[in-house]
Amino acid sequence: MESIILAHGDCDGVCAASIVLAARRNAKVVFTNPAGLLSELRSIEAGSIIILDVALTSKHKDGIASEFKRLGSRNEVVYLDHHPLPQGLGLSKLPVKTLKRVRGACSSELAYTYFKDWLEPEMSRVAIYGAIGDYSDDTPGVRRMLEKWDKRELYLEAGILVAALEGVRRRDFDFKRSLVNYLSENRLPSADRSLVEMALRESERDEEMRRLVKSMVKTHGNVSYVTNLEWSLGKAATYARAYGGTIVGVAAEEQGENIDLSIRSVGLKNLYSVVSRVAGELGGIGGGHANAAGARIPRGKLLEFVEMLDEGLAKI
Ligand SMILES: [Mn+2]
């Protein structure tokens, strides 16, 4: 039976997919995101499905639950993710295999733990790259994996991977699929010179773009923001926050009728819940983690988003 991997296209998603592909050699790899997961599930007739690093959105939770029932009644559905679940969606009542949520563990760590019996132990370093990419390398599980490695070597490899992935267009799925194949054989990022070149170009661009953020950042209350920079949204949000001197940074990019957003904060416990509520009230969708979130809202609503986010922060 065919296995289908549905994965997020960032470093954690790519590494998690590589780990699963090493365990399930014939799996097909499809990249998706929270907004696209439901339609992706609907398009699958049958097959064993492994979902990696894709958050379940509250907007689609009923549709996703019924797809899990449809697909899980005949085949295996595995869901390995570390984003907060939408309220009212209990995975334990659905025919879905998952791992009990390990505090702070990213999807690559979960994938390695779940498929461990089918993997060479040295695939642990791919899980570590994914964890570094998601700032999730300080968990008991990753610390144990790191005991078998010199972490300085792995930070170089993870750095190349993160930079190359930030430099590539988000929707360059062919590149990401070939990278998943490459990593599934546990080959080193540094051994692929074109990957190293991409990473170096990205570092040069980072230096330039950081200065641009510094000169363009605007602030409203506790929120700093930048728009349409054509740079990694996550990094732009981080530096908007740092140079704006606020708790929260937002980076926005207009995409057709929508605006894609990254939001980064320091010291908060539930950025995702404010972001998800505000995005929802503006007719969009959002979610994420304690201090990193993403959202998509209708075009033209950025200033409202920033204002409502600032008000929302005052309450928490
Ligand atoms: Mn992740």
Coordinates of C-alpha atoms and ligand atoms in Angstrom, one line a residue:
M1 CA 0.0 0.0 0.0
E2 CA 1.2 3.5 -0.8
S3 CA 2.3 5.8 1.9
I4 CA 1.8 9.5 1.6
I5 CA 3.8 12.0 3.6
L6 CA 2.1 15.4 4.1
A7 CA 4.7 17.8 5.5
H8 CA 5.3 21.5 6.1
G9 CA 8.1 22.9 3.9
D10 CA 10.3 24.5 6.6
C11 CA 13.5 22.9 8.1
D12 CA 11.5 20.9 10.7
G13 CA 9.0 19.7 8.2
V14 CA 11.7 18.8 5.6
C15 CA 13.8 16.9 8.3
A16 CA 10.7 15.1 9.6
A17 CA 9.8 14.0 6.1
S18 CA 13.3 12.8 5.5
I19 CA 13.2 10.7 8.6
V20 CA 9.9 9.1 7.6
L21 CA 11.1 8.5 4.0
A22 CA 14.1 6.7 5.4
A23 CA 11.7 4.4 7.3
R24 CA 9.1 4.1 4.4
R25 CA 11.2 4.0 1.2
N26 CA 8.3 4.2 -1.3
A27 CA 6.4 7.0 0.3
K28 CA 5.3 10.0 -1.8
V29 CA 6.2 13.4 -0.3
V30 CA 3.7 16.2 -0.6
F31 CA 4.3 19.7 1.0
T32 CA 1.3 21.5 2.4
N33 CA 0.4 24.0 5.2
P34 CA -2.4 24.5 7.8
A35 CA -4.6 26.3 5.3
G36 CA -4.1 23.6 2.6
L37 CA -4.3 20.4 4.7
L38 CA -8.0 19.8 4.5
S39 CA -8.2 20.0 0.7
E40 CA -5.1 17.8 0.5
L41 CA -6.7 15.2 2.7
R42 CA -9.9 15.3 0.6
S43 CA -8.0 14.6 -2.6
I44 CA -6.6 11.4 -1.2
E45 CA -8.6 8.3 -1.9
A46 CA -6.7 5.7 0.1
G47 CA -3.2 5.0 1.4
S48 CA -1.2 5.2 4.6
I49 CA -0.9 8.8 5.6
I50 CA 1.7 10.5 7.7
I51 CA 1.2 14.1 8.6
L52 CA 4.2 16.0 9.8
D53 CA 4.5 19.5 11.3
V54 CA 1.2 20.7 9.9
A55 CA -1.0 22.5 12.5
L56 CA -4.8 21.7 12.5
T57 CA -6.7 24.9 12.2
S58 CA -9.9 25.6 14.2
K59 CA -11.5 26.8 11.0
H60 CA -11.2 23.4 9.4
K61 CA -11.3 21.2 12.5
D62 CA -14.7 19.5 11.6
G63 CA -13.7 18.8 8.1
I64 CA -10.3 17.4 9.2
A65 CA -12.0 15.2 11.8
S66 CA -14.3 13.7 9.2
E67 CA -11.4 13.2 6.8
F68 CA -9.4 11.5 9.6
K69 CA -12.5 9.2 10.2
R70 CA -12.8 8.4 6.5
L71 CA -9.1 7.7 5.8
G72 CA -8.4 6.2 9.2
S73 CA -11.2 3.6 9.1
R74 CA -9.5 1.8 6.2
N75 CA -5.8 2.8 6.5
E76 CA -3.3 4.1 8.9
V77 CA -3.2 7.8 9.6
V78 CA -0.3 9.0 11.7
Y79 CA -0.2 12.6 12.9
L80 CA 3.1 13.9 14.3
D81 CA 3.0 17.6 15.2
H82 CA 3.7 20.0 18.0
H83 CA 1.3 22.9 17.4
P84 CA -1.5 23.5 19.9
L85 CA -4.7 21.6 18.9
P86 CA -7.8 23.6 18.2
Q87 CA -10.3 23.7 21.1
G88 CA -12.9 20.9 20.9
L89 CA -10.8 18.6 18.7
G90 CA -9.7 15.5 20.6
L91 CA -7.4 13.2 18.6
S92 CA -8.0 10.3 21.0
K93 CA -11.6 9.9 19.7
L94 CA -10.4 9.6 16.1
P95 CA -8.7 6.7 14.3
V96 CA -5.4 8.5 14.3
K97 CA -2.0 7.3 15.6
T98 CA 0.0 9.9 17.3
L99 CA 2.6 10.3 20.1
K100 CA 1.7 11.8 23.4
R101 CA 2.8 15.4 23.2
V102 CA 6.2 15.7 24.6
R103 CA 6.8 19.3 25.9
G104 CA 8.8 21.3 23.4
A105 CA 9.5 18.4 21.0
C106 CA 9.4 19.4 17.4
S107 CA 8.0 17.2 14.6
S108 CA 11.4 15.9 13.6
E109 CA 12.0 14.6 17.1
L110 CA 8.5 13.1 17.2
A111 CA 9.1 11.4 13.7
Y112 CA 12.4 10.0 14.9
T113 CA 10.9 8.6 18.1
Y114 CA 7.9 7.2 16.3
F115 CA 9.8 5.4 13.5
K116 CA 12.9 4.6 15.5
D117 CA 12.6 0.8 15.0
W118 CA 12.8 1.2 11.2
L119 CA 15.7 3.7 11.2
E120 CA 19.5 3.5 11.5
P121 CA 20.4 5.2 14.8
E122 CA 22.5 7.8 13.0
M123 CA 19.4 9.3 11.5
S124 CA 19.1 11.0 14.8
R125 CA 21.3 13.8 13.4
V126 CA 18.6 14.6 10.9
A127 CA 16.2 14.9 13.8
I128 CA 18.6 17.3 15.5
Y129 CA 18.9 19.5 12.4
G130 CA 15.1 19.8 12.4
A131 CA 15.0 20.6 16.1
I132 CA 17.7 23.3 15.7
G133 CA 15.6 24.7 12.8
D134 CA 12.6 25.0 15.0
Y135 CA 14.6 26.3 18.1
S136 CA 13.5 23.0 19.8
D137 CA 16.9 21.4 20.5
D138 CA 16.7 21.8 24.3
T139 CA 14.4 18.9 25.0
P140 CA 15.3 15.8 27.0
G141 CA 15.0 13.7 23.8
V142 CA 17.3 15.9 21.7
R143 CA 19.8 16.3 24.5
R144 CA 20.0 12.4 24.7
M145 CA 20.5 12.2 20.9
L146 CA 23.2 14.9 21.1
E147 CA 25.2 12.7 23.5
K148 CA 26.2 10.6 20.5
W149 CA 27.4 13.6 18.4
D150 CA 29.7 16.6 18.7
K151 CA 27.0 19.3 18.6
R152 CA 29.3 21.9 16.9
E153 CA 29.4 19.8 13.7
L154 CA 25.6 19.5 13.7
Y155 CA 25.1 23.2 14.2
L156 CA 27.1 23.9 11.0
E157 CA 25.0 21.3 9.1
A158 CA 21.7 22.6 10.5
G159 CA 22.8 26.2 9.7
I160 CA 23.5 25.3 6.1
L161 CA 20.1 23.6 5.9
V162 CA 18.2 26.5 7.5
A163 CA 19.9 29.2 5.4
A164 CA 19.4 27.2 2.1
L165 CA 15.7 26.6 2.9
E166 CA 15.2 30.3 3.8
G167 CA 16.8 31.3 0.5
V168 CA 14.7 29.1 -1.7
R169 CA 11.2 30.2 -2.8
R170 CA 8.7 28.8 -0.3
R171 CA 6.8 27.0 -3.0
D172 CA 9.8 25.4 -4.7
F173 CA 8.5 21.9 -3.9
D174 CA 10.7 20.1 -6.4
F175 CA 13.8 21.4 -4.7
K176 CA 12.4 20.5 -1.2
R177 CA 11.5 17.0 -2.4
S178 CA 15.0 16.4 -3.7
L179 CA 16.4 17.6 -0.5
V180 CA 14.2 15.2 1.4
N181 CA 15.5 12.4 -0.7
Y182 CA 19.1 13.5 -0.1
L183 CA 18.6 13.8 3.7
S184 CA 16.7 10.5 3.9
E185 CA 20.0 8.9 3.0
N186 CA 21.6 10.7 5.9
R187 CA 24.0 12.6 3.5
L188 CA 25.5 15.8 4.9
P189 CA 24.2 19.2 3.9
S190 CA 27.8 20.4 3.7
A191 CA 28.6 17.7 1.2
D192 CA 26.3 19.3 -1.3
R193 CA 28.2 22.3 -2.6
S194 CA 25.1 23.8 -4.3
L195 CA 23.3 23.8 -1.0
V196 CA 26.4 25.4 0.7
E197 CA 26.4 28.1 -2.1
M198 CA 22.7 28.8 -1.5
A199 CA 23.3 29.1 2.2
L200 CA 26.2 31.5 1.7
R201 CA 24.2 33.7 -0.6
E202 CA 21.4 33.8 2.0
S203 CA 23.8 34.9 4.7
E204 CA 25.0 37.8 2.5
R205 CA 21.4 38.7 1.9
D206 CA 20.6 38.5 5.6
E207 CA 23.2 41.1 6.3
E208 CA 21.7 43.5 3.7
M209 CA 18.1 42.8 4.7
R210 CA 18.6 43.3 8.4
R211 CA 19.8 46.8 7.7
L212 CA 16.7 47.4 5.5
V213 CA 14.4 46.2 8.4
K214 CA 16.2 48.6 10.7
S215 CA 15.5 51.6 8.4
M216 CA 11.9 50.6 7.6
V217 CA 10.4 49.3 10.8
K218 CA 7.3 51.0 12.2
T219 CA 5.8 50.6 15.6
H220 CA 2.4 50.7 17.1
G221 CA 2.3 50.2 20.9
N222 CA 4.0 46.9 21.7
V223 CA 4.1 45.8 18.0
S224 CA 6.7 46.6 15.4
Y225 CA 6.1 45.7 11.8
V226 CA 7.5 45.7 8.2
T227 CA 5.8 45.0 4.9
N228 CA 6.7 43.5 1.5
L229 CA 10.4 43.1 2.1
E230 CA 10.8 39.9 -0.1
W231 CA 12.8 38.2 2.6
S232 CA 12.1 35.3 5.0
L233 CA 9.0 36.5 6.9
G234 CA 10.2 34.8 10.1
K235 CA 13.5 36.6 10.1
A236 CA 11.9 39.9 9.1
A237 CA 9.5 39.6 12.1
T238 CA 12.3 38.8 14.5
Y239 CA 14.4 41.8 13.4
A240 CA 11.4 44.1 13.3
R241 CA 10.8 43.2 17.0
A242 CA 14.5 43.6 17.8
Y243 CA 15.0 46.9 16.0
G244 CA 11.6 48.3 16.9
G245 CA 12.4 47.5 20.6
T246 CA 9.0 45.9 21.2
I247 CA 7.8 42.6 22.6
V248 CA 6.2 41.6 19.2
G249 CA 7.4 41.8 15.6
V250 CA 5.2 41.3 12.5
A251 CA 6.4 40.8 8.9
A252 CA 3.8 41.0 6.2
E253 CA 3.7 40.1 2.5
E254 CA 0.9 40.7 0.1
Q255 CA -0.1 37.6 -1.8
G256 CA -2.9 38.1 -4.3
E257 CA -6.0 38.8 -2.3
N258 CA -4.3 38.0 1.0
I259 CA -1.5 39.1 3.3
D260 CA 0.8 36.4 4.7
L261 CA 2.1 37.2 8.1
S262 CA 4.8 36.0 10.5
I263 CA 4.7 37.1 14.1
R264 CA 7.5 36.7 16.6
S265 CA 7.6 37.6 20.3
V266 CA 9.8 37.2 23.4
G267 CA 8.6 36.0 26.8
L268 CA 5.0 35.3 25.9
K269 CA 3.2 32.0 26.7
N270 CA 0.5 32.0 24.1
L271 CA 1.2 34.3 21.1
Y272 CA -0.7 31.8 18.9
S273 CA -4.0 32.3 20.7
V274 CA -4.0 36.1 20.3
V275 CA -2.9 35.8 16.6
S276 CA -5.5 33.1 15.8
R277 CA -8.3 35.1 17.4
V278 CA -7.4 38.4 15.7
A279 CA -6.8 36.8 12.3
G280 CA -10.2 35.0 12.7
E281 CA -12.0 38.2 13.5
L282 CA -10.6 39.8 10.4
G283 CA -11.8 36.9 8.2
G284 CA -8.4 35.2 8.1
I285 CA -6.7 32.2 9.8
G286 CA -3.8 32.0 12.1
G287 CA -1.9 29.8 14.7
G288 CA 1.5 28.7 15.9
H289 CA 3.4 28.5 19.1
A290 CA 4.1 30.4 22.3
N291 CA 6.4 32.9 20.7
A292 CA 6.2 32.3 17.0
A293 CA 3.0 32.4 14.9
G294 CA 1.8 32.8 11.3
A295 CA -1.4 34.1 9.8
R296 CA -3.2 34.8 6.6
I297 CA -5.6 37.7 6.5
P298 CA -7.5 39.6 3.7
R299 CA -5.5 42.2 1.8
G300 CA -5.9 45.7 3.2
K301 CA -6.3 44.6 6.8
L302 CA -2.7 44.9 8.0
L303 CA -3.1 48.0 10.1
E304 CA -6.2 46.7 11.8
F305 CA -4.3 43.5 12.5
V306 CA -1.5 45.4 14.1
E307 CA -3.9 47.5 16.2
M308 CA -6.0 44.5 17.4
L309 CA -2.9 42.5 18.1
D310 CA -1.5 45.3 20.3
E311 CA -4.9 45.5 22.2
G312 CA -4.9 41.8 22.6
L313 CA -1.4 41.8 24.1
A314 CA -2.4 44.4 26.7
K315 CA -4.9 41.8 28.0
I316 CA -2.5 38.9 28.5
Ligands
MN1 MN 7.8 22.5 13.5

